[in-house]
Coordinates of N, CA and C in Angstrom, one line a residue:
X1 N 52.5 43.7 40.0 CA 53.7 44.4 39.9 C 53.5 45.9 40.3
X2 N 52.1 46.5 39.8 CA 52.2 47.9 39.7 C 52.0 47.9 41.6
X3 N 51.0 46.9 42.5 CA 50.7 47.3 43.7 C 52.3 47.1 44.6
X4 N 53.3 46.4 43.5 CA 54.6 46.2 44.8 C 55.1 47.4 44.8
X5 N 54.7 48.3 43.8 CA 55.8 49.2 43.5 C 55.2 50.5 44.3
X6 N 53.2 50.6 44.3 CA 53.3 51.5 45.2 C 53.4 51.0 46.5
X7 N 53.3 50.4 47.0 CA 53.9 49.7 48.7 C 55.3 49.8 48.8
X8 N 56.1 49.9 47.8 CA 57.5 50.6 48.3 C 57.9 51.5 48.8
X9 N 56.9 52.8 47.4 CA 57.4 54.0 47.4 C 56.9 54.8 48.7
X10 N 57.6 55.5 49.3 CA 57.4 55.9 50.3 C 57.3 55.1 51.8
X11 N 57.7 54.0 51.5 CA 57.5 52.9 52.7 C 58.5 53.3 53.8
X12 N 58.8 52.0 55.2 CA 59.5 52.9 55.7 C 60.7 52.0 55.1
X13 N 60.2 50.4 54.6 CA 62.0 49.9 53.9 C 62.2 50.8 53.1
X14 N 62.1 51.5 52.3 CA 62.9 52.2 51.4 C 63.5 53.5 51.8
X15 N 62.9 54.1 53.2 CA 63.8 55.3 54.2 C 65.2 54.4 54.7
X16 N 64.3 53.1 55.2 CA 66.0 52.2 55.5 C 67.0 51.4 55.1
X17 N 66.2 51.4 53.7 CA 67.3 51.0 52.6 C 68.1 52.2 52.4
X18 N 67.7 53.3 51.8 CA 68.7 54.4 51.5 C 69.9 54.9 52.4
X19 N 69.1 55.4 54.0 CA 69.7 55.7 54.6 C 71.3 54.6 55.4
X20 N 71.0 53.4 55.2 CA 72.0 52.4 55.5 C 73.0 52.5 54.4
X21 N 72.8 52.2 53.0 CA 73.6 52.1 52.1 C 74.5 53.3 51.9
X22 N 73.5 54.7 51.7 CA 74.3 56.1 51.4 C 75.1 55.5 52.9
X23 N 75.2 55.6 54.0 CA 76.1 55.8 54.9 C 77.2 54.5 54.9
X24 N 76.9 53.9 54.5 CA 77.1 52.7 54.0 C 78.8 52.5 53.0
X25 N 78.2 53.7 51.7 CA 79.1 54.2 50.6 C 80.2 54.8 51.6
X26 N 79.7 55.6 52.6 CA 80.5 56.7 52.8 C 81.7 55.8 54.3
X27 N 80.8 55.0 54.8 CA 81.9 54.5 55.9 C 83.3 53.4 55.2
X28 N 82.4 52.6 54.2 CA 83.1 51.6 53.9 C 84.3 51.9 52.6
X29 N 84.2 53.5 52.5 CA 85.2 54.0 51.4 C 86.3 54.9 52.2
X30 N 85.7 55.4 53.6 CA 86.8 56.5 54.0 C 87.5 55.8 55.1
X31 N 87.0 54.6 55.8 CA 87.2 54.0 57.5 C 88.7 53.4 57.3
X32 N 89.2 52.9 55.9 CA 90.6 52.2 55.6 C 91.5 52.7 54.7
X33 N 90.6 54.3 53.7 CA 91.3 54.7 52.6 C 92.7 55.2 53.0
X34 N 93.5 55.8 54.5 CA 94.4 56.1 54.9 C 95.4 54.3 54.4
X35 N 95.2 53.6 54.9 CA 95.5 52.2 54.8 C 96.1 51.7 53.8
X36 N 94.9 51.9 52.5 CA 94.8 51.1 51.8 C 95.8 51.9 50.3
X37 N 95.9 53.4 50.8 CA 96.9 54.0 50.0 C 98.1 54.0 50.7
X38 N 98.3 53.8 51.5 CA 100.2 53.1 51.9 C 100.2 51.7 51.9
X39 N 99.2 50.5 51.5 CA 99.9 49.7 50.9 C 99.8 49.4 49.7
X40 N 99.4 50.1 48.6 CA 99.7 50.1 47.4 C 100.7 51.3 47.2
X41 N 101.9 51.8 48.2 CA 102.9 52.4 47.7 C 102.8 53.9 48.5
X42 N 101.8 54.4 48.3 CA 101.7 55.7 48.6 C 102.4 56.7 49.7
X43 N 103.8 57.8 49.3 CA 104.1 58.8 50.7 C 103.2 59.3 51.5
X44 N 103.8 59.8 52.6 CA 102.5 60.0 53.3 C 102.2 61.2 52.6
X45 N 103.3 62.4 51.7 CA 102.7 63.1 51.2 C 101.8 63.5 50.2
X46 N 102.0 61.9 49.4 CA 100.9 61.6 48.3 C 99.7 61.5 49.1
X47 N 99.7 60.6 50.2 CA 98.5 60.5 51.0 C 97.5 61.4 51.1
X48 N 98.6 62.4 52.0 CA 98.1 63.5 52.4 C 96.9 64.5 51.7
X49 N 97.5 64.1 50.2 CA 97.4 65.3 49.1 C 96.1 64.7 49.0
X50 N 96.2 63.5 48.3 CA 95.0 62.7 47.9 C 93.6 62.6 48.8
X51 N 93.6 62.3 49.8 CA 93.1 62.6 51.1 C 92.1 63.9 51.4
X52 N 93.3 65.0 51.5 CA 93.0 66.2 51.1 C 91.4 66.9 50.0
X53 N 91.5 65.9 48.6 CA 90.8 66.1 48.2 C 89.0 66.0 48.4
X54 N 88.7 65.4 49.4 CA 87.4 65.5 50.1 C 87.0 66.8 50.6
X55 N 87.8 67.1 51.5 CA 87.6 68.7 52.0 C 87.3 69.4 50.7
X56 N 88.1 69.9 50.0 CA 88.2 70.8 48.7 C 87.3 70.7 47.7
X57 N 86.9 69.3 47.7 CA 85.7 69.0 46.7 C 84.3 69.4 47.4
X58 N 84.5 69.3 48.3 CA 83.1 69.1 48.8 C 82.6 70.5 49.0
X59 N 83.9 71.8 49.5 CA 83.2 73.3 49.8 C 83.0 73.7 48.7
X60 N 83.1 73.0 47.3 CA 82.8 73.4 45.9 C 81.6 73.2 46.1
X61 N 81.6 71.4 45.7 CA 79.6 70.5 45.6 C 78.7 71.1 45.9
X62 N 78.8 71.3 47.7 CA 78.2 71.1 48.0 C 77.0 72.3 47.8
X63 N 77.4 73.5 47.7 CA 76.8 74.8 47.7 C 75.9 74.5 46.0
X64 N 76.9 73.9 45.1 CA 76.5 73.8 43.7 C 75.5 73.0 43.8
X65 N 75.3 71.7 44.7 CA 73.9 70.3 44.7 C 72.9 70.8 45.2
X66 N 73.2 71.8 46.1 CA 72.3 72.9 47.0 C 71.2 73.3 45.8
X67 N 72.1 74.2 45.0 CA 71.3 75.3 44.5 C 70.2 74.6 43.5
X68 N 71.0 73.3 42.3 CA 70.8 72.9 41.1 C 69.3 72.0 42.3
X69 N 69.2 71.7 43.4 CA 67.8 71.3 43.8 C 67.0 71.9 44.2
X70 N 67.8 73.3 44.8 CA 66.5 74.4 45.2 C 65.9 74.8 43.7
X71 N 66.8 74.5 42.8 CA 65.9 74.6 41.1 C 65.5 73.9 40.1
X72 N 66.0 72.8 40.5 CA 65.0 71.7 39.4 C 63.6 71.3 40.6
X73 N 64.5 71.2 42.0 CA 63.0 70.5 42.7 C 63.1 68.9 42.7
X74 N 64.1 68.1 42.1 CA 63.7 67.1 41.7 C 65.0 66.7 42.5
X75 N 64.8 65.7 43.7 CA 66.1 65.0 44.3 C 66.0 63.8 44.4
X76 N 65.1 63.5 44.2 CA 65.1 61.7 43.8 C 66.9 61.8 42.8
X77 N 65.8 62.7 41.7 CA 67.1 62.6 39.9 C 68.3 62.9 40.2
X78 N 68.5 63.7 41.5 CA 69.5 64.3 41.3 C 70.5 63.2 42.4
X79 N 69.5 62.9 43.4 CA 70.6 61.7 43.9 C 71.0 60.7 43.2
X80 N 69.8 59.9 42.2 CA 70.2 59.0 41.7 C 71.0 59.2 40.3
X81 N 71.4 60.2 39.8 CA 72.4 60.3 39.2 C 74.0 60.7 39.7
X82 N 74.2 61.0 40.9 CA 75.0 61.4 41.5 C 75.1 60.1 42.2
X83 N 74.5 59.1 42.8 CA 74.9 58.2 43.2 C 76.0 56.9 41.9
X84 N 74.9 57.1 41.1 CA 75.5 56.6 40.3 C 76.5 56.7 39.7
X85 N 77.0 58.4 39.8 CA 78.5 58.4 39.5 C 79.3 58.2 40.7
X86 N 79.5 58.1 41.7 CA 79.9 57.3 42.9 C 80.4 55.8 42.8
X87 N 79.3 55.5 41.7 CA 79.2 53.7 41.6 C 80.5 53.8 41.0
X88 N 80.7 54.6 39.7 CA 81.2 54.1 38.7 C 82.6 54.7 38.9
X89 N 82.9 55.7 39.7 CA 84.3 55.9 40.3 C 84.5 55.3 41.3
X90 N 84.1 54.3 42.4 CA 84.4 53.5 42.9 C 85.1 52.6 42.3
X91 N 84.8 52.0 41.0 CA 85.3 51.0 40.5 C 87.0 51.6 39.9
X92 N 86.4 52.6 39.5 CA 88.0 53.3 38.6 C 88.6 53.6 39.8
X93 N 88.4 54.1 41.3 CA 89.5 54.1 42.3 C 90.0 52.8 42.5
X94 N 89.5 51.3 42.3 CA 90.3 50.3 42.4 C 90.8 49.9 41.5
X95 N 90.7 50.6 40.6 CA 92.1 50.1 39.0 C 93.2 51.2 39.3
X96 N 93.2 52.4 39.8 CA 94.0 53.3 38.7 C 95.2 53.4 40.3
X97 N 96.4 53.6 39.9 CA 97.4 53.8 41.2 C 98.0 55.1 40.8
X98 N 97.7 56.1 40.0 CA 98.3 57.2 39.4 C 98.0 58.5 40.9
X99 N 98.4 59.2 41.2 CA 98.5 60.1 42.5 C 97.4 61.2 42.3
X100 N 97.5 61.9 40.9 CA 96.6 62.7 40.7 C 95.4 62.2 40.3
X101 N 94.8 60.9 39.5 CA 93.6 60.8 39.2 C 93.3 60.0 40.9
X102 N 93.7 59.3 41.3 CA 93.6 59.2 43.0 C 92.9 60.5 43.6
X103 N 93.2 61.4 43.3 CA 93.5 62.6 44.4 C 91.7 63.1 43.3
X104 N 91.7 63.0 42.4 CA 90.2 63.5 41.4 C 89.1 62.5 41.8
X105 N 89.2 61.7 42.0 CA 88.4 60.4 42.0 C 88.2 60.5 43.6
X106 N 88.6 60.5 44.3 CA 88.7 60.6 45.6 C 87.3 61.8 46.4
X107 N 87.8 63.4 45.7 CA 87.4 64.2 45.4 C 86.0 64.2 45.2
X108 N 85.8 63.7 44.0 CA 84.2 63.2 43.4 C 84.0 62.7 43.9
X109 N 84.0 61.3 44.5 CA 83.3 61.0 45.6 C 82.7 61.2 46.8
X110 N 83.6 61.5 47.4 CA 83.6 61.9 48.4 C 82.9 63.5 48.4
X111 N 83.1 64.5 47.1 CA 82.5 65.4 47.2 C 80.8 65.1 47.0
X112 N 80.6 64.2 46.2 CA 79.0 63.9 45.5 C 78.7 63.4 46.9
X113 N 78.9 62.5 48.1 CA 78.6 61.9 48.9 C 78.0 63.1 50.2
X114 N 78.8 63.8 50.0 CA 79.2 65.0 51.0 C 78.1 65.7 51.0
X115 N 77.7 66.3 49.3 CA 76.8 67.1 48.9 C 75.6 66.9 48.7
X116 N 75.0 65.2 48.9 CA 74.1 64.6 49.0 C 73.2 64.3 50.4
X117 N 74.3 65.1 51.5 CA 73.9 64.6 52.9 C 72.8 65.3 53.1
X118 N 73.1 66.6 52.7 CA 71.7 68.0 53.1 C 70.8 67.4 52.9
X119 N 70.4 66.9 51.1 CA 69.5 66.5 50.5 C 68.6 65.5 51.5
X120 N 69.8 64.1 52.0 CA 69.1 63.0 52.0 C 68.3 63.3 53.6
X121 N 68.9 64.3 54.4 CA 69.0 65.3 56.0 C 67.4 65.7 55.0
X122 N 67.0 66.5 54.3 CA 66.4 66.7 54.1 C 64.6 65.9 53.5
X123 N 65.2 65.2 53.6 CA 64.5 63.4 52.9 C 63.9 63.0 54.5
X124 N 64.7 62.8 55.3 CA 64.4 62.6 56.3 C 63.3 63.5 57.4
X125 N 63.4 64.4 57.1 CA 62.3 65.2 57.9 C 61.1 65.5 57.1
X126 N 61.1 65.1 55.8 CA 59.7 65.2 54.7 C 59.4 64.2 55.2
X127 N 59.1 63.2 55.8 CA 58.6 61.8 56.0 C 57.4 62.0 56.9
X128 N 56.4 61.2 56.9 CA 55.4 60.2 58.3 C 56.4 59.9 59.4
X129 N 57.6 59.4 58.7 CA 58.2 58.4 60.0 C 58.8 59.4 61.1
X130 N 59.3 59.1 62.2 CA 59.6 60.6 63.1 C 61.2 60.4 62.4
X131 N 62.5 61.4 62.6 CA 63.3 61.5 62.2 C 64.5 60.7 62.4
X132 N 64.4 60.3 63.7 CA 65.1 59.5 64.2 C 65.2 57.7 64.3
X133 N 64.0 57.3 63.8 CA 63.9 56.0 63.6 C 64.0 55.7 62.1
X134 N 64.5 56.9 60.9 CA 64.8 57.1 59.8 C 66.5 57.1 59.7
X135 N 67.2 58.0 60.4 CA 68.3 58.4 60.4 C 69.2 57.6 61.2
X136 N 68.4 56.6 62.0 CA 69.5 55.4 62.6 C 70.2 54.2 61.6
X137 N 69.2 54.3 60.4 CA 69.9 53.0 60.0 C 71.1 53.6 59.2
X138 N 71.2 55.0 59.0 CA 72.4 55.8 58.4 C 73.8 55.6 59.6
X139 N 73.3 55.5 60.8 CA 74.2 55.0 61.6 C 74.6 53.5 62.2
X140 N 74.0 52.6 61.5 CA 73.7 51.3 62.0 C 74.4 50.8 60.2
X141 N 74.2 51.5 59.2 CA 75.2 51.5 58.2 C 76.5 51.8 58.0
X142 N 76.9 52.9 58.7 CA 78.4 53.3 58.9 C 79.2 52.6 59.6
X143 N 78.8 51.9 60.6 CA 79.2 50.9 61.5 C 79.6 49.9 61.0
X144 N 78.6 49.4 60.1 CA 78.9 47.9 59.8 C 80.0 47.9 58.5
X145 N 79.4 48.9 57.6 CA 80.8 49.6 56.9 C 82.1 49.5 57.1
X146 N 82.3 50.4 58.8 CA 83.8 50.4 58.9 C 84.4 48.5 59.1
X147 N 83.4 47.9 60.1 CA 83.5 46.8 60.3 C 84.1 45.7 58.9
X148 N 83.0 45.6 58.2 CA 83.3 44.9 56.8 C 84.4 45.1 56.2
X149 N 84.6 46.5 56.3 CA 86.4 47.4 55.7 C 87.6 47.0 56.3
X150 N 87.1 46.7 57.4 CA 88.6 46.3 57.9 C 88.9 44.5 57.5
X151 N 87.8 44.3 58.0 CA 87.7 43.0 57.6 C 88.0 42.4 56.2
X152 N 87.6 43.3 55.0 CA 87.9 42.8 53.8 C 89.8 43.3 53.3
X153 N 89.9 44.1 54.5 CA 91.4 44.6 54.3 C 92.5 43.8 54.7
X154 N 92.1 43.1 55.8 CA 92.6 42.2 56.6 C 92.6 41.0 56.3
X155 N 91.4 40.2 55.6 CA 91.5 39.0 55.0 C 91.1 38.7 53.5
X156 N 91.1 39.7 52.7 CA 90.3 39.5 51.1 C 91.2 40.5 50.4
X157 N 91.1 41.2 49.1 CA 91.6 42.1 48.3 C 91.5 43.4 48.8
X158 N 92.0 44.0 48.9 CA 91.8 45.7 49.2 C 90.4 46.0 48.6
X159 N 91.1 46.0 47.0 CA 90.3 46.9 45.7 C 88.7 45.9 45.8
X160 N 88.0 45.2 46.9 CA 86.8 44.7 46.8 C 86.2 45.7 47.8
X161 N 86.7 46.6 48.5 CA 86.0 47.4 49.3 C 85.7 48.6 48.2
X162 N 86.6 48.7 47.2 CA 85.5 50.2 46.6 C 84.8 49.4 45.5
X163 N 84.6 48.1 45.4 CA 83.6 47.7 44.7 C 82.4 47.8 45.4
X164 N 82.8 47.1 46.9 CA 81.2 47.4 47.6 C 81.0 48.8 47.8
X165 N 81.7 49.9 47.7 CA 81.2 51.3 47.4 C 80.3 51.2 46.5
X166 N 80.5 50.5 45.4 CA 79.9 50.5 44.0 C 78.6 49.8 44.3
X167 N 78.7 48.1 44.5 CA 77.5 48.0 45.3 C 76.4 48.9 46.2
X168 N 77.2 49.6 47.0 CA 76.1 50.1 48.3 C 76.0 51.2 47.4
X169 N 75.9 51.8 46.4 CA 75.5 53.3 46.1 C 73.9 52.4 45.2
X170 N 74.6 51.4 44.4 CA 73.0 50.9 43.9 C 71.9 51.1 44.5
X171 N 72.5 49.9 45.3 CA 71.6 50.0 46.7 C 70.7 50.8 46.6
X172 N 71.6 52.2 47.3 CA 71.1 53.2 47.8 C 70.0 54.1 46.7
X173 N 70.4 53.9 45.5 CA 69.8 54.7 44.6 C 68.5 53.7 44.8
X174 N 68.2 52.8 44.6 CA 67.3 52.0 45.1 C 66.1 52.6 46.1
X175 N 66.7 52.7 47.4 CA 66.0 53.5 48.0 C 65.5 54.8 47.8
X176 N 66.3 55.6 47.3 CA 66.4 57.1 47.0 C 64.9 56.8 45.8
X177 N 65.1 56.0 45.2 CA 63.5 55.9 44.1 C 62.3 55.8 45.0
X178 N 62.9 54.6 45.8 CA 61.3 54.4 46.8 C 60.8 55.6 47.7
X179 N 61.5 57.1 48.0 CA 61.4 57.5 48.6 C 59.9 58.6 48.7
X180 N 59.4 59.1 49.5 CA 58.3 60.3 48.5 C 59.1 61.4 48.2
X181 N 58.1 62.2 47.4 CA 58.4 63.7 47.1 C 58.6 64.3 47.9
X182 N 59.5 65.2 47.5 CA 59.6 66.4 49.3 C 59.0 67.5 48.5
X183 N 57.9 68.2 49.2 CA 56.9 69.3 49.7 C 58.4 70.7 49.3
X184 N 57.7 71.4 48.1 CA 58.8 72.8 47.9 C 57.3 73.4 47.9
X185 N 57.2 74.4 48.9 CA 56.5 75.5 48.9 C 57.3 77.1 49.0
X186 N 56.6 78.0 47.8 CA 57.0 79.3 47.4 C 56.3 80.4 48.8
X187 N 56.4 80.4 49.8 CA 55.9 81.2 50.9 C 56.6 82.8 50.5
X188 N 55.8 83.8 50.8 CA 56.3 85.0 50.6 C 57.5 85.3 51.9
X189 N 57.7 84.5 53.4 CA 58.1 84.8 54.0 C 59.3 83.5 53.7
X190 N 59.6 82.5 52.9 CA 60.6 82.2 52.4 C 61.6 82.9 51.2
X191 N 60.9 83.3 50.5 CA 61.2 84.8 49.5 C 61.6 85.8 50.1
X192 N 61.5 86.4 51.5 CA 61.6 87.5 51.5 C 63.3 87.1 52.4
X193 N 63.0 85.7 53.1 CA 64.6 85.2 53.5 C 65.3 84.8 52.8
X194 N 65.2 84.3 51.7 CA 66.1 84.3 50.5 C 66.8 85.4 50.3
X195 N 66.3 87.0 49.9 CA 66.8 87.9 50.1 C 67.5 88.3 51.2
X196 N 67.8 87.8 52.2 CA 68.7 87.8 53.2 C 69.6 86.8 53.6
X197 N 69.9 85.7 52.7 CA 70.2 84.4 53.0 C 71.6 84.7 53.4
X198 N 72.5 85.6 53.2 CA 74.0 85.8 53.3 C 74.2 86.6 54.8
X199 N 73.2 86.7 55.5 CA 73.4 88.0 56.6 C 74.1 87.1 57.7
X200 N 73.9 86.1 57.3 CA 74.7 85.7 58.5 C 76.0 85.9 58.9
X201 N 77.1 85.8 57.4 CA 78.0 86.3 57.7 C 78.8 87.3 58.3
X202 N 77.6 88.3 58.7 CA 78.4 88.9 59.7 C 77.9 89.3 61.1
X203 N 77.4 87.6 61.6 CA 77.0 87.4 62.8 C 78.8 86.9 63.3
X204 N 78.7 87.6 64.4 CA 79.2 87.2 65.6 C 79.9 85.7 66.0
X205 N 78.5 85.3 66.6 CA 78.6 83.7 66.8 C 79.0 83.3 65.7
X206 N 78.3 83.0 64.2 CA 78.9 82.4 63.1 C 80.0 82.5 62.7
X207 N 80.9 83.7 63.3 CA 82.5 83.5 62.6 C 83.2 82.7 63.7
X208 N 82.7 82.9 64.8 CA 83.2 82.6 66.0 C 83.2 81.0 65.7
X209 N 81.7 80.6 65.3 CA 81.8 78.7 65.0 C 82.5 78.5 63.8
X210 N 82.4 79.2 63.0 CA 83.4 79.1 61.5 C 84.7 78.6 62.1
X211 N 85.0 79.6 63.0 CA 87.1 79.2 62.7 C 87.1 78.2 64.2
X212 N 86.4 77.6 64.9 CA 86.5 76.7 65.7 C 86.3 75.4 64.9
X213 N 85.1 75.0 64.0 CA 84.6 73.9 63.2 C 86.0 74.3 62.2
X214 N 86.4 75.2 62.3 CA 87.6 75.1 61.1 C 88.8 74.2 62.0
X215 N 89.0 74.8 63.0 CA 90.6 74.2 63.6 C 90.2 72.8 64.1
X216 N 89.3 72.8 64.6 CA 88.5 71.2 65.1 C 88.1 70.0 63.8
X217 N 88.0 70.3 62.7 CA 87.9 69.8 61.4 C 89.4 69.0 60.9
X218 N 90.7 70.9 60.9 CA 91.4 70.9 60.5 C 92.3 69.6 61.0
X219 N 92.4 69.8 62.2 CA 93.2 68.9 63.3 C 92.5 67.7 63.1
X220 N 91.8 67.0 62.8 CA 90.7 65.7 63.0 C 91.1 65.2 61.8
X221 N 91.2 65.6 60.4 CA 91.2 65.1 59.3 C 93.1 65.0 59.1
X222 N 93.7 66.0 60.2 CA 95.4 65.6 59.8 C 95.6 64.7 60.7
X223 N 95.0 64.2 61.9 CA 95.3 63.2 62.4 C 94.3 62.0 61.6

């Protein structure tokens, strides 16, 4: 038992278990959610609102999952408890038809998903393996995701697609254990950019991509 477990950890199945499933959670929950809330009733304005809540959750999260790992250090714990609450509101987005716990639930997911990406972006370049024969199966996951989604929308229950949310976050946390440690080194010339970590804001270029990634975002998510 003890030799399966170190042959996991850090293997490269457990880079391509993670990265399939996390992408996995995130295709097979957003590819039909327009869909699947106009046919259990929903205005487009309820939609809208509910919808909505991804964006607004996530420029909260994501700065907050940032920080709480540049200070515990520990993102194994931090994905697999955040995965886990993914699991468990997956399941309550397929019970509940109320507009605002919709629009909360939605939110948290999609925000914990969101705020997990740096991390797992991060996961990915700590590795042996090169970056890109890591970060495919995150795309070879999303895919099959949307696939399955339509499919289970089209021929099975709705509310079994945010169970396999629930499923693939397991999964995922699964992986996220097998993964190695990521390398935090205190460099004085990291410290000394810390203290400058905000100067960007009044770069040029950066406001210039700010309000273009803003209207190219904006327009993308209302269509």
């Amino acid at each position: 038992m003890e030799k399966s477990k170190r042959t996991f950890r850090g293997s490269y199945p457990a880079y391509a278990l993670t990265y399939f499933f996390f992408y996995w959670s995130l295709g097979v929950f957003t590819s039909v959610l327009s869909m699947y809330l106009t046919g259990i009733g929903k205005s487009k304005a309820e939609m809208s609102f509910i919808m909505s809540a991804s964006s607004l959750f996530g420029v909260v999260l994501i700065p907050i999952v940032g920080y709480i790992n540049d200070k515990l250090r520990k993102p194994r714990l931090i994905c697999t408890v955040m995965m886990a609450c993914v699991a468990v509101f997956g399941i309550l987005f397929a019970l509940v038809r109320e507009t605002m716990l919709l629009f909360l639930l939605n939110g948290c997911i999609m925000g914990f998903i969101s705020s997990l990406s740096p991390v797992s972006e991060r996961m990915a370049t700590s590795t042996k393996y090169r970056y890109g024969t890591i970060r495919i199966w995150g795309t070879f996951g999303y895919a099959a995701a949307v696939q399955v989604a339509c499919a289970m929308m089209e021929f099975t229950s709705p509310q079994l697609i945010f169970v396999s949310v629930s499923v693939s976050a397991v999964l995922a946390i699964v992986g996220f254990l097998g993964t190695d440690d990521i390398s935090f080194t205190d460099t004085e010339a990291a410290k000394a950019a810390a203290g400058k970590q905000f100067s960007f804001l009044c770069a040029p270029m950066y406001i210039l991509f700010v309000i273009i990634g803003f209207i190219f975002s904006g327009c993308s998510n209302l269509n």
